[in-house]
Structures are given as structure tokens and as C-alpha cells.
CSV table of C-alpha atoms and ligand atoms in Angstrom, one decimal:
chain,number,residue,atom,x,y,z
A,3,MET,CA,0.0,0.0,0.1
A,4,THR,CA,1.4,3.4,-0.9
A,5,HIS,CA,0.1,6.7,0.0
A,6,PRO,CA,1.1,10.0,-0.8
A,7,LEU,CA,1.1,11.0,2.6
A,8,ASP,CA,3.4,8.5,3.6
A,9,ASP,CA,5.9,9.1,1.0
A,10,SER,CA,6.3,13.0,2.1
A,11,ASP,CA,6.4,11.8,6.0
A,12,GLY,CA,9.9,12.2,7.2
A,13,LEU,CA,9.3,9.5,10.0
A,14,ALA,CA,8.0,6.9,8.0
A,15,ARG,CA,11.5,4.9,8.2
A,16,PHE,CA,10.6,4.5,11.9
A,17,ARG,CA,7.7,1.9,11.1
A,18,ASP,CA,10.5,-0.6,9.9
A,19,LEU,CA,11.6,-0.8,13.4
A,20,PHE,CA,8.4,-2.4,14.6
A,21,LEU,CA,7.3,-6.0,14.0
A,22,ARG,CA,4.7,-6.8,11.5
A,23,ASP,CA,1.9,-9.5,10.8
A,24,ASP,CA,0.5,-9.7,7.5
A,25,SER,CA,-3.1,-10.5,8.6
A,26,VAL,CA,-3.2,-7.2,10.3
A,27,VAL,CA,-4.3,-4.5,7.7
A,28,ALA,CA,-4.8,-1.7,9.8
A,29,TYR,CA,-3.5,-1.2,13.5
A,30,LEU,CA,-5.3,1.5,15.0
A,31,ASP,CA,-4.9,0.8,18.7
A,32,GLY,CA,-1.7,1.9,19.6
A,33,ASN,CA,-3.1,4.0,22.5
A,34,SER,CA,-4.3,0.6,24.1
A,35,LEU,CA,-1.0,-1.4,23.3
A,36,GLY,CA,1.7,0.0,21.2
A,37,ARG,CA,3.5,-2.7,18.7
A,38,PRO,CA,6.6,-4.5,19.5
A,39,LEU,CA,9.8,-2.9,18.1
A,40,ALA,CA,12.0,-5.9,16.9
A,41,ALA,CA,14.9,-4.7,19.0
A,42,SER,CA,13.0,-5.7,22.1
A,43,VAL,CA,13.0,-9.2,20.9
A,44,ASP,CA,16.6,-9.2,20.7
A,45,ARG,CA,16.6,-7.1,23.9
A,46,VAL,CA,14.4,-9.8,26.1
A,47,SER,CA,16.1,-12.7,24.5
A,48,GLU,CA,19.8,-11.3,25.5
A,49,PHE,CA,18.6,-10.6,28.8
A,50,MET,CA,17.2,-13.9,29.5
A,51,THR,CA,20.0,-15.5,28.4
A,52,ALA,CA,23.2,-13.5,29.4
A,53,GLN,CA,21.9,-11.8,32.6
A,54,TRP,CA,19.4,-14.0,34.1
A,55,GLY,CA,21.1,-17.2,32.5
A,56,GLY,CA,24.6,-16.0,33.3
A,57,ARG,CA,24.6,-13.6,36.4
A,58,LEU,CA,22.0,-15.3,38.2
A,59,ILE,CA,21.5,-13.8,41.6
A,60,ARG,CA,24.3,-11.5,41.2
A,61,GLY,CA,22.7,-9.7,38.7
A,62,TRP,CA,20.3,-7.6,41.3
A,63,GLU,CA,23.6,-5.7,42.7
A,64,GLU,CA,24.7,-5.4,38.7
A,65,GLY,CA,22.0,-3.2,37.6
A,66,TRP,CA,18.5,-5.2,38.1
A,67,LEU,CA,17.7,-3.4,41.3
A,68,ASP,CA,18.2,0.2,40.0
A,69,LEU,CA,16.8,-0.4,36.5
A,70,GLY,CA,13.4,1.5,37.3
A,71,LEU,CA,15.4,4.5,38.4
A,72,GLU,CA,17.7,4.5,35.3
A,73,ILE,CA,14.8,4.2,33.0
A,74,GLY,CA,12.6,6.5,34.7
A,75,ASP,CA,15.5,9.2,34.4
A,76,ASP,CA,15.6,8.2,30.3
A,77,LEU,CA,11.8,8.8,30.3
A,78,GLY,CA,12.2,11.9,32.2
A,79,ARG,CA,14.8,13.3,29.7
A,80,VAL,CA,13.3,12.2,26.6
A,81,VAL,CA,9.7,12.3,27.3
A,82,LEU,CA,8.5,14.0,30.5
A,83,GLY,CA,10.6,17.1,30.8
A,84,ALA,CA,11.5,16.1,34.1
A,85,ALA,CA,15.6,16.2,35.5
A,86,ALA,CA,16.9,12.8,36.9
A,87,GLY,CA,16.2,11.7,40.2
A,88,GLN,CA,12.2,12.5,39.9
A,89,ALA,CA,10.6,9.7,37.7
A,90,THR,CA,10.8,5.6,38.4
A,91,ILE,CA,9.3,2.9,36.9
A,92,GLY,CA,7.1,0.0,39.0
A,93,ASP,CA,3.9,-1.0,39.8
A,94,SER,CA,0.7,-0.4,37.8
A,95,THR,CA,-0.6,2.9,37.2
A,96,THR,CA,-3.7,1.6,39.4
A,97,VAL,CA,-1.3,1.2,42.4
A,98,LEU,CA,0.7,4.3,41.5
A,99,LEU,CA,-2.2,6.3,41.7
A,100,TYR,CA,-3.4,5.0,44.8
A,101,LYS,CA,0.1,5.5,46.5
A,102,LEU,CA,0.7,8.9,44.9
A,103,ALA,CA,-3.0,10.3,45.8
A,104,ARG,CA,-2.4,9.0,49.7
A,105,ALA,CA,0.9,10.7,49.7
A,106,ALA,CA,-0.6,13.9,48.4
A,107,ILE,CA,-3.5,13.7,50.8
A,108,ASP,CA,-1.4,13.0,53.6
A,109,ALA,CA,0.7,16.3,52.6
A,110,ARG,CA,-2.5,18.5,53.0
A,111,PRO,CA,-3.4,17.6,56.2
A,112,GLY,CA,-6.6,19.1,57.5
A,113,ARG,CA,-8.2,19.3,53.8
A,114,SER,CA,-11.5,17.0,53.2
A,115,GLU,CA,-11.8,17.5,49.4
A,116,ILE,CA,-10.5,15.0,46.4
A,117,VAL,CA,-11.6,16.7,42.9
A,118,ILE,CA,-11.5,14.3,39.9
A,119,ASP,CA,-13.8,14.1,36.6
A,120,ARG,CA,-16.5,12.0,35.4
A,121,ASP,CA,-15.1,11.6,32.2
A,122,ASN,CA,-11.7,10.0,33.6
A,123,PHE,CA,-10.5,6.7,33.0
A,124,PRO,CA,-12.6,4.3,35.5
A,125,THR,CA,-9.3,2.8,37.5
A,126,ASP,CA,-8.8,6.7,38.4
A,127,ARG,CA,-12.4,7.2,39.7
A,128,TYR,CA,-12.4,4.2,41.4
A,129,VAL,CA,-9.0,4.5,43.2
A,130,LEU,CA,-10.3,7.8,44.3
A,131,GLU,CA,-13.5,6.9,45.2
A,132,GLY,CA,-11.8,4.0,48.0
A,133,ILE,CA,-9.2,6.7,49.2
A,134,ALA,CA,-12.4,9.0,50.0
A,135,ALA,CA,-14.2,6.4,51.9
A,136,GLU,CA,-11.1,5.4,53.5
A,137,ARG,CA,-10.3,9.0,54.5
A,138,GLY,CA,-13.6,10.3,55.3
A,139,MET,CA,-13.1,12.5,52.6
A,140,THR,CA,-15.3,14.1,50.0
A,141,LEU,CA,-15.3,13.9,46.2
A,142,ARG,CA,-16.0,17.0,44.2
A,143,TRP,CA,-16.9,15.8,40.9
A,144,ILE,CA,-16.4,17.5,37.4
A,145,ASP,CA,-19.9,16.3,36.2
A,146,ALA,CA,-20.0,16.7,32.6
A,147,GLY,CA,-17.4,18.0,29.7
A,148,GLU,CA,-13.6,18.1,29.9
A,149,ALA,CA,-11.0,19.2,32.4
A,150,THR,CA,-10.7,22.9,31.7
A,151,VAL,CA,-9.8,26.1,33.8
A,152,GLU,CA,-13.1,26.7,34.0
A,153,SER,CA,-14.6,23.4,34.9
A,154,VAL,CA,-11.8,22.7,37.6
A,155,GLY,CA,-12.0,26.2,39.1
A,156,ALA,CA,-15.3,25.8,39.6
A,157,VAL,CA,-15.1,23.0,42.0
A,158,LEU,CA,-11.7,24.0,43.8
A,159,SER,CA,-12.1,25.4,47.3
A,160,PRO,CA,-9.9,26.0,50.3
A,161,GLN,CA,-10.6,22.0,51.2
A,162,THR,CA,-9.1,20.8,47.9
A,163,ALA,CA,-6.3,18.7,48.9
A,164,VAL,CA,-5.7,17.2,45.8
A,165,VAL,CA,-6.9,17.1,41.8
A,166,VAL,CA,-6.9,14.0,39.8
A,167,LEU,CA,-6.9,14.6,36.2
A,168,SER,CA,-6.0,13.1,32.7
A,169,HIS,CA,-3.7,15.0,30.4
A,170,VAL,CA,-5.6,13.3,27.4
A,171,SER,CA,-8.9,12.2,27.9
A,172,TYR,CA,-9.3,8.3,27.5
A,173,ARG,CA,-12.1,8.5,25.2
A,174,SER,CA,-12.5,11.9,23.5
A,175,GLY,CA,-8.9,12.4,23.2
A,176,TYR,CA,-9.5,15.9,24.9
A,177,LEU,CA,-5.9,17.7,26.0
A,178,SER,CA,-6.1,19.5,29.1
A,179,ASP,CA,-3.9,22.8,29.9
A,180,VAL,CA,-1.8,21.3,32.1
A,181,PRO,CA,0.4,24.1,33.3
A,182,ALA,CA,-2.8,26.7,33.3
A,183,ILE,CA,-4.7,24.0,35.6
A,184,THR,CA,-1.8,23.1,38.1
A,185,SER,CA,-1.1,26.8,38.8
A,186,LEU,CA,-5.1,27.2,39.3
A,187,VAL,CA,-4.7,24.2,41.9
A,188,HIS,CA,-1.8,25.9,43.4
A,189,ALA,CA,-3.6,29.1,44.0
A,190,VAL,CA,-6.0,27.5,46.5
A,191,GLY,CA,-3.1,25.2,48.2
A,192,GLY,CA,-3.8,22.0,46.7
A,193,LEU,CA,-1.9,19.5,44.8
A,194,VAL,CA,-2.2,17.9,41.6
A,195,LEU,CA,-1.9,14.6,40.3
A,196,TRP,CA,-1.7,14.2,36.4
A,197,ASP,CA,-2.4,11.0,34.7
A,198,LEU,CA,-0.1,10.8,31.5
A,199,CYS,CA,-1.4,7.2,30.2
A,200,HIS,CA,-2.8,8.6,27.0
A,201,SER,CA,-0.1,11.5,26.5
A,202,ALA,CA,3.3,9.9,27.5
A,203,GLY,CA,5.2,9.3,24.1
A,204,VAL,CA,3.4,11.3,21.9
A,205,VAL,CA,2.4,15.0,23.5
A,206,PRO,CA,5.7,17.2,24.4
A,207,THR,CA,5.2,17.3,28.4
A,208,GLU,CA,7.2,19.8,30.5
A,209,LEU,CA,6.4,18.4,34.0
A,210,ASP,CA,9.2,20.4,35.6
A,211,ALA,CA,8.8,23.9,33.8
A,212,TRP,CA,4.9,23.1,34.4
A,213,ASN,CA,5.6,23.1,37.9
A,214,VAL,CA,3.6,19.7,38.1
A,215,ASP,CA,3.6,18.2,41.7
A,216,LEU,CA,3.0,14.4,40.9
A,217,ALA,CA,2.2,12.5,37.8
A,218,VAL,CA,1.6,8.9,36.8
A,219,GLY,CA,1.1,6.8,33.5
A,220,CYS,CA,1.3,3.8,31.3
A,221,THR,CA,4.2,2.1,29.5
A,222,TYR,CA,2.2,-0.1,27.3
A,223,LYS,CA,0.3,2.3,25.2
A,224,TYR,CA,2.4,5.0,23.3
A,225,LEU,CA,5.9,3.8,25.1
A,226,ASN,CA,5.4,0.4,23.7
A,227,GLY,CA,6.8,-1.7,26.8
A,228,GLY,CA,4.5,-4.5,25.8
A,229,PRO,CA,1.1,-5.9,27.7
A,230,GLY,CA,0.9,-5.1,31.2
A,231,SER,CA,4.6,-3.4,31.3
A,232,PRO,CA,4.9,-1.5,34.7
A,233,ALA,CA,3.7,2.0,34.8
A,234,PHE,CA,5.7,5.5,35.9
A,235,ALA,CA,5.4,7.9,38.5
A,236,TYR,CA,7.1,11.4,39.0
A,237,VAL,CA,7.2,13.3,41.9
A,238,ARG,CA,8.6,16.6,41.7
A,239,SER,CA,12.0,16.8,43.8
A,240,ASP,CA,11.1,19.5,46.0
A,241,GLN,CA,7.9,17.6,47.3
A,242,GLN,CA,9.8,14.7,47.6
A,243,GLU,CA,10.5,15.0,51.6
A,244,ARG,CA,7.0,15.4,51.9
A,245,MET,CA,5.5,12.3,50.1
A,246,ARG,CA,4.9,9.3,52.1
A,247,GLN,CA,3.5,6.6,50.2
A,248,PRO,CA,1.1,4.0,52.0
A,249,ILE,CA,3.2,0.5,50.6
A,250,GLN,CA,5.8,0.3,53.1
A,251,GLY,CA,7.9,-2.4,51.4
A,252,TRP,CA,11.4,-3.5,52.0
A,253,LEU,CA,12.7,-1.9,48.9
A,254,GLY,CA,11.4,1.6,49.6
A,255,SER,CA,13.2,1.6,52.7
A,256,ALA,CA,16.1,3.3,53.7
A,257,THR,CA,18.4,0.1,54.4
A,258,PRO,CA,16.6,-2.6,52.7
A,259,PHE,CA,19.5,-5.1,53.1
A,260,GLU,CA,20.0,-4.7,57.0
A,261,MET,CA,16.6,-6.5,57.2
A,262,GLY,CA,15.7,-4.7,60.3
A,263,GLN,CA,12.8,-3.4,62.3
A,264,GLY,CA,10.8,-0.6,61.8
A,265,TYR,CA,10.4,1.1,58.2
A,266,GLU,CA,12.1,4.4,57.6
A,267,ALA,CA,11.6,5.6,54.0
A,268,ALA,CA,14.4,6.0,51.5
A,269,ALA,CA,15.2,9.7,50.7
A,270,GLY,CA,14.2,10.5,46.9
A,271,ILE,CA,12.1,8.9,44.6
A,272,ARG,CA,13.6,5.6,45.5
A,273,GLY,CA,10.8,6.1,48.8
A,274,LEU,CA,8.1,5.4,46.3
A,275,LEU,CA,9.2,1.9,45.6
A,276,SER,CA,7.4,-0.9,47.4
A,277,GLY,CA,8.7,-4.4,46.3
A,278,THR,CA,10.8,-6.4,44.0
A,279,PRO,CA,11.0,-4.3,40.7
A,280,PRO,CA,9.4,-5.9,37.6
A,281,VAL,CA,12.9,-6.3,35.6
A,282,VAL,CA,11.8,-8.4,32.5
A,283,GLY,CA,8.7,-6.0,32.1
A,284,MET,CA,10.5,-3.0,31.8
A,285,LEU,CA,13.2,-4.1,29.0
A,286,ALA,CA,11.0,-3.3,26.0
A,287,MET,CA,10.2,0.3,26.4
A,288,ARG,CA,13.7,1.4,26.5
A,289,ASP,CA,13.8,0.7,22.6
A,290,MET,CA,10.5,2.5,22.0
A,291,ILE,CA,12.3,5.5,24.4
A,292,ALA,CA,15.4,5.4,22.0
A,293,ALA,CA,13.3,5.7,19.1
A,294,ILE,CA,11.3,8.6,20.5
A,295,GLU,CA,14.8,10.5,21.3
A,296,GLU,CA,16.0,9.5,17.5
A,297,ALA,CA,12.8,11.0,16.2
A,298,GLY,CA,12.1,14.2,18.6
A,299,LEU,CA,9.2,14.5,20.7
A,300,ASP,CA,8.1,17.4,18.5
A,301,ALA,CA,8.6,15.3,15.2
A,302,VAL,CA,6.3,13.1,16.9
A,303,ARG,CA,3.6,15.4,18.0
A,304,THR,CA,3.5,16.8,14.4
A,305,LYS,CA,3.0,13.8,12.7
A,306,SER,CA,0.6,12.8,15.3
A,307,ILE,CA,-1.3,16.0,14.6
A,308,ALA,CA,-1.0,15.2,10.6
A,309,LEU,CA,-2.4,11.8,11.5
A,310,THR,CA,-5.8,12.8,13.5
A,311,GLU,CA,-6.3,15.6,11.0
A,312,TYR,CA,-6.4,13.0,8.0
A,313,ALA,CA,-8.4,10.7,10.2
A,314,ILE,CA,-10.9,13.6,10.7
A,315,GLU,CA,-10.8,14.6,7.3
A,316,LEU,CA,-11.8,10.5,6.0
A,317,VAL,CA,-14.6,10.6,8.7
A,318,ASP,CA,-16.2,13.9,7.5
A,319,SER,CA,-15.8,12.8,3.9
A,320,ARG,CA,-16.7,9.0,3.9
A,321,LEU,CA,-18.7,8.6,7.2
A,322,PRO,CA,-21.6,10.9,6.9
A,323,ASP,CA,-23.4,9.3,9.9
A,324,ALA,CA,-20.8,9.2,12.4
A,325,VAL,CA,-20.4,11.8,15.2
A,326,LEU,CA,-17.0,13.0,15.9
A,327,ALA,CA,-16.6,13.0,19.7
A,328,SER,CA,-13.0,14.5,19.7
A,329,PRO,CA,-12.1,17.8,19.9
A,330,ARG,CA,-11.6,19.7,15.9
A,331,ASP,CA,-8.9,21.6,17.2
A,332,ALA,CA,-5.6,20.1,17.0
A,333,GLY,CA,-4.2,21.7,19.7
A,334,ARG,CA,-6.6,20.8,22.2
A,335,ARG,CA,-6.5,17.0,20.8
A,336,GLY,CA,-4.1,13.9,21.9
A,337,SER,CA,-3.1,11.3,19.1
A,338,HIS,CA,-6.8,9.4,19.3
A,339,ILE,CA,-10.4,10.2,18.0
A,340,THR,CA,-13.5,8.7,18.9
A,341,ILE,CA,-16.3,8.5,16.5
A,342,ASP,CA,-19.9,7.3,17.5
A,343,ASP,CA,-22.3,5.4,15.6
A,344,GLU,CA,-25.2,3.1,16.7
A,345,ARG,CA,-24.2,0.4,14.5
A,346,TYR,CA,-20.2,0.5,15.4
A,347,ARG,CA,-20.7,-2.4,18.2
A,348,ASP,CA,-21.9,-4.6,15.3
A,349,ILE,CA,-19.3,-4.2,13.1
A,350,MET,CA,-16.4,-4.5,15.4
A,351,PRO,CA,-16.2,-8.5,15.0
A,352,GLU,CA,-15.8,-8.1,11.3
A,353,LEU,CA,-13.7,-5.3,11.5
A,354,TRP,CA,-11.0,-7.4,13.4
A,355,ARG,CA,-11.8,-10.5,11.6
A,356,ARG,CA,-10.5,-8.5,8.4
A,357,GLY,CA,-7.5,-7.3,10.2
A,358,VAL,CA,-8.3,-3.5,11.0
A,359,ILE,CA,-8.0,-3.0,14.6
A,360,PRO,CA,-9.2,-0.3,16.5
A,361,ASP,CA,-11.3,-0.7,19.6
A,362,PHE,CA,-14.6,0.3,20.9
A,363,ARG,CA,-15.8,2.1,23.6
A,364,ARG,CA,-19.4,2.1,25.3
A,365,PRO,CA,-21.7,3.1,24.4
A,366,SER,CA,-21.1,3.4,20.5
A,367,GLY,CA,-17.6,4.4,19.9
A,368,ILE,CA,-14.9,3.4,17.7
A,369,ARG,CA,-11.4,4.7,18.8
A,370,LEU,CA,-8.7,5.2,16.5
A,371,GLY,CA,-5.4,5.3,18.2
A,372,LEU,CA,-2.6,6.8,16.0
A,373,SER,CA,0.7,6.0,17.4
A,374,PRO,CA,3.0,8.3,15.0
A,375,LEU,CA,6.2,6.2,14.7
A,376,SER,CA,4.3,3.1,13.8
A,377,THR,CA,1.0,4.1,12.0
A,378,SER,CA,1.2,4.6,8.4
A,379,PHE,CA,-1.5,7.5,6.5
A,380,ALA,CA,-2.6,4.2,4.2
A,381,GLU,CA,-3.6,2.3,7.5
A,382,VAL,CA,-5.7,5.2,8.6
A,383,GLU,CA,-7.4,5.2,5.1
A,384,ALA,CA,-7.9,1.2,4.9
A,385,GLY,CA,-9.5,1.7,8.6
A,386,VAL,CA,-12.0,4.3,7.6
A,387,GLU,CA,-12.4,2.5,4.4
A,388,ALA,CA,-13.3,-0.8,6.3
A,389,ILE,CA,-15.5,1.2,8.6
A,390,ALA,CA,-17.5,2.9,5.5
A,391,GLU,CA,-17.9,-0.4,3.7
A,392,LEU,CA,-19.6,-2.2,6.9
A,393,ALA,CA,-21.6,1.0,8.2
A,394,PRO,CA,-22.2,3.5,5.2
B,3,PLP,C1,-4.9,3.1,30.2
B,3,PLP,C2,-4.9,3.9,31.7
B,3,PLP,C3,-5.1,3.1,32.9
B,3,PLP,C4,-4.6,1.9,33.1
B,3,PLP,O1,-4.3,1.6,34.5
B,3,PLP,P1,-3.3,0.1,34.9
B,3,PLP,O2,-3.4,0.1,36.1
B,3,PLP,O3,-2.3,0.0,33.9
B,3,PLP,O4,-4.4,-1.1,34.5
B,3,PLP,C5,-5.3,4.3,33.9
B,3,PLP,N1,-5.2,5.5,33.7
B,3,PLP,C6,-5.9,5.9,32.2
B,3,PLP,C7,-6.2,7.4,32.2
B,3,PLP,C8,-5.8,5.0,31.3
B,3,PLP,O5,-5.8,5.7,30.1
């Protein structure tokens, strides 16, 4: 398949870095599970043979224990806009949300409110509902619409302890204004925990410059770490001393190998750790971080916008009954779009059978997730054409 937009795409050569399967005609779900890089096959294989097989337990002292901190620094430099010593890899996003939200609440004693939006991803809402119940706090919901300066401002109060929002909304793809909302929350004395699951690796992010307190995000989406690869967390350096996370495990303690009595948290980002790091699960994301560094995150964003613009153009011309549930303003949009049509639930099995792979989000949305380094314009066209054939 050739396409004029692919011919003029300066990042086209990066597509060759990814494994392909001929049965897949259009992979349009890079926001849910990124494709594997060929280099990761060698990296994991080498690790198993030479490191696990050859070094055995000695490997822990030769780099395994600190791998999450090392990759956290790489991620900070290439993707998050964070200086070293503020990010780490480990646990799932769900567990890291719990740890950081609890730490933030304890750092704001006497405050009784948590702010979150109804459109946030279920796990974010469920975790915060659990914490509110555990702590006897009140959830202040942003009931409808996106997390904007206005909608967030309307629910802030002197009681706000922490605000939990997504940088890019998992359904609509709406891109929130992180620096503006962060300073708004700071003005009432609250802390913000940003969920970067749908922006990390595709939207340039400047956590340090934006004065973000805390952030978490997935690595199996646009960071191509593989199914269930561990998540990342960011704690700004000047907040680290105050942040006490609740899952006190030996590897987050100041002296893990003394096996002593009583927990004392390790200084710095290390205090966020709990148990043994999931080493094998962290390996593959290194190849994607390297690819993003080589391409440059600004170039990745430029192609991301071109891909979503093209998808919207095709939706407008080929799917007259589809309702675009994503922003038309590219500046307020992440790297996926959602289109709604009542018929979409029924056509999903046939799309997947044909090797056209978007995903479905209730009640009636097809989500097209466009991962810039691995997705071609031809795939976008083939995907929309297939939808047009099945639901004209
Ligand atoms: C994908 C996603 C998650 C997933 O959390 P896990 O613990 O990895 O299952 C959480 N929050 C958001 C906003 C997401 O997009």
C-alpha cells in the first residue's frame, strides 16, 4: 500500500523498527497496546540468556535493582521534561495512583476534598472513591465535560487536597492545559496528580517547567513496553521529602538489606518503591524511548497531529452518519479520535476479522489510536474505508 502522505512523511522509516504481521491491515489501537519493536525481541532474549541465565542472583547488584530508576531518568529526559531523580518505573498505573494520591492527601492535612472528573478513566475514579471512603473525604466531581480551567476552577475550594486529572482524556482525546490548571490548583493550596497514560510518548510534556507536583502513566500504550509493562511515576524533587506513600515495602526503605526492625523511608524517588522491581517487564520500553529520542518528540507530535487531522478529514467525507466525539482543534487533541455511531458495536467483530483493529468504547464509540512512529497514513485510510463499507 502506498500513500502520498506516507511518501512525504519524514518519520516513515521508523515504521520499519516495528514487528509486523501480514494479517494486520490497519492497526489503530496504539493508544491501548503499542506494537512491539524488533529490537525488543533481541533485548529480552539477550537478557534471559546472558543476564538472568549467566549472572543469576548477582544481577541484582549489577543493575537490576536500580533499573526502574535508570529508565525513569531516561523517560524524564526524553518524554516527560523532567530532570533526573524524579521518575521511576514500577507497579501498575492503578497502584501508583493509589500511592501518590494517598501521599498527596497526607501532605495536605486538614483538607477534606478530592477533585476528579466523571469522564476520567474508571480506574482513576475507583481508586479515588476508595481513598475518599478510607479517609472520610468528599469527592468533588467535575460532572460533565472536559477538564478545563473553568470546569476545574468551579469545584476548587480551600478544602481541596488533591486534584486528579488526565492529560489526554481516554475517550474523547481532549488535551487538558496542564500548566494553567496546575497553577490554578496551586493558588488554592492544593496538589495536582496528572495521569499521562494517553499522552506519554506523543504529546511533548514539560513536567518540571509546568511545576507539576505528581504524575503517573502507562508504558504499554504509546511507550510500547508490552502487555502489562509497569507504569511510571513522577514526584517533583521539592515535594519528595513530604510525600509518604502508604505501601511500605522493604525496597522503599532506607536500608533494605539490613533486614531491620521498623520502616524508615528511603530519601528521594526511591521512597516510592515497595517490592521487587518487575525487571523483565521494563526492558522493551527502552527501545521505544530510544526511538522517540532519535525522532524527537516535537516531530512525533507533528506527525500525530497530521494523522488525526487526516483521520477526521476521512471521517467527514466517508462516514456521514458518524459523530466526532473528539476536539476539532488539533491543539486540544491527543493522538486518538473517537467516532460514535449506533452500528459500531455490531461491526467490531468483522473489522477485527479483516485485520482492521481499532477498539470499541461504550456506548457506541470506535476509537482510532494513531501511534506516530508505527502508524501509516495508508493504515488510517484502510481503517476508515473498512468502517465505511460495514456501516455506510
Ligand atoms: C490505560 C489507563 C489506565 C490503566 O491503568 P492500569 O493500572 O495500567 O490498568 C489508567 N488510567 C488511564 C487514564 C488510562 O488511560
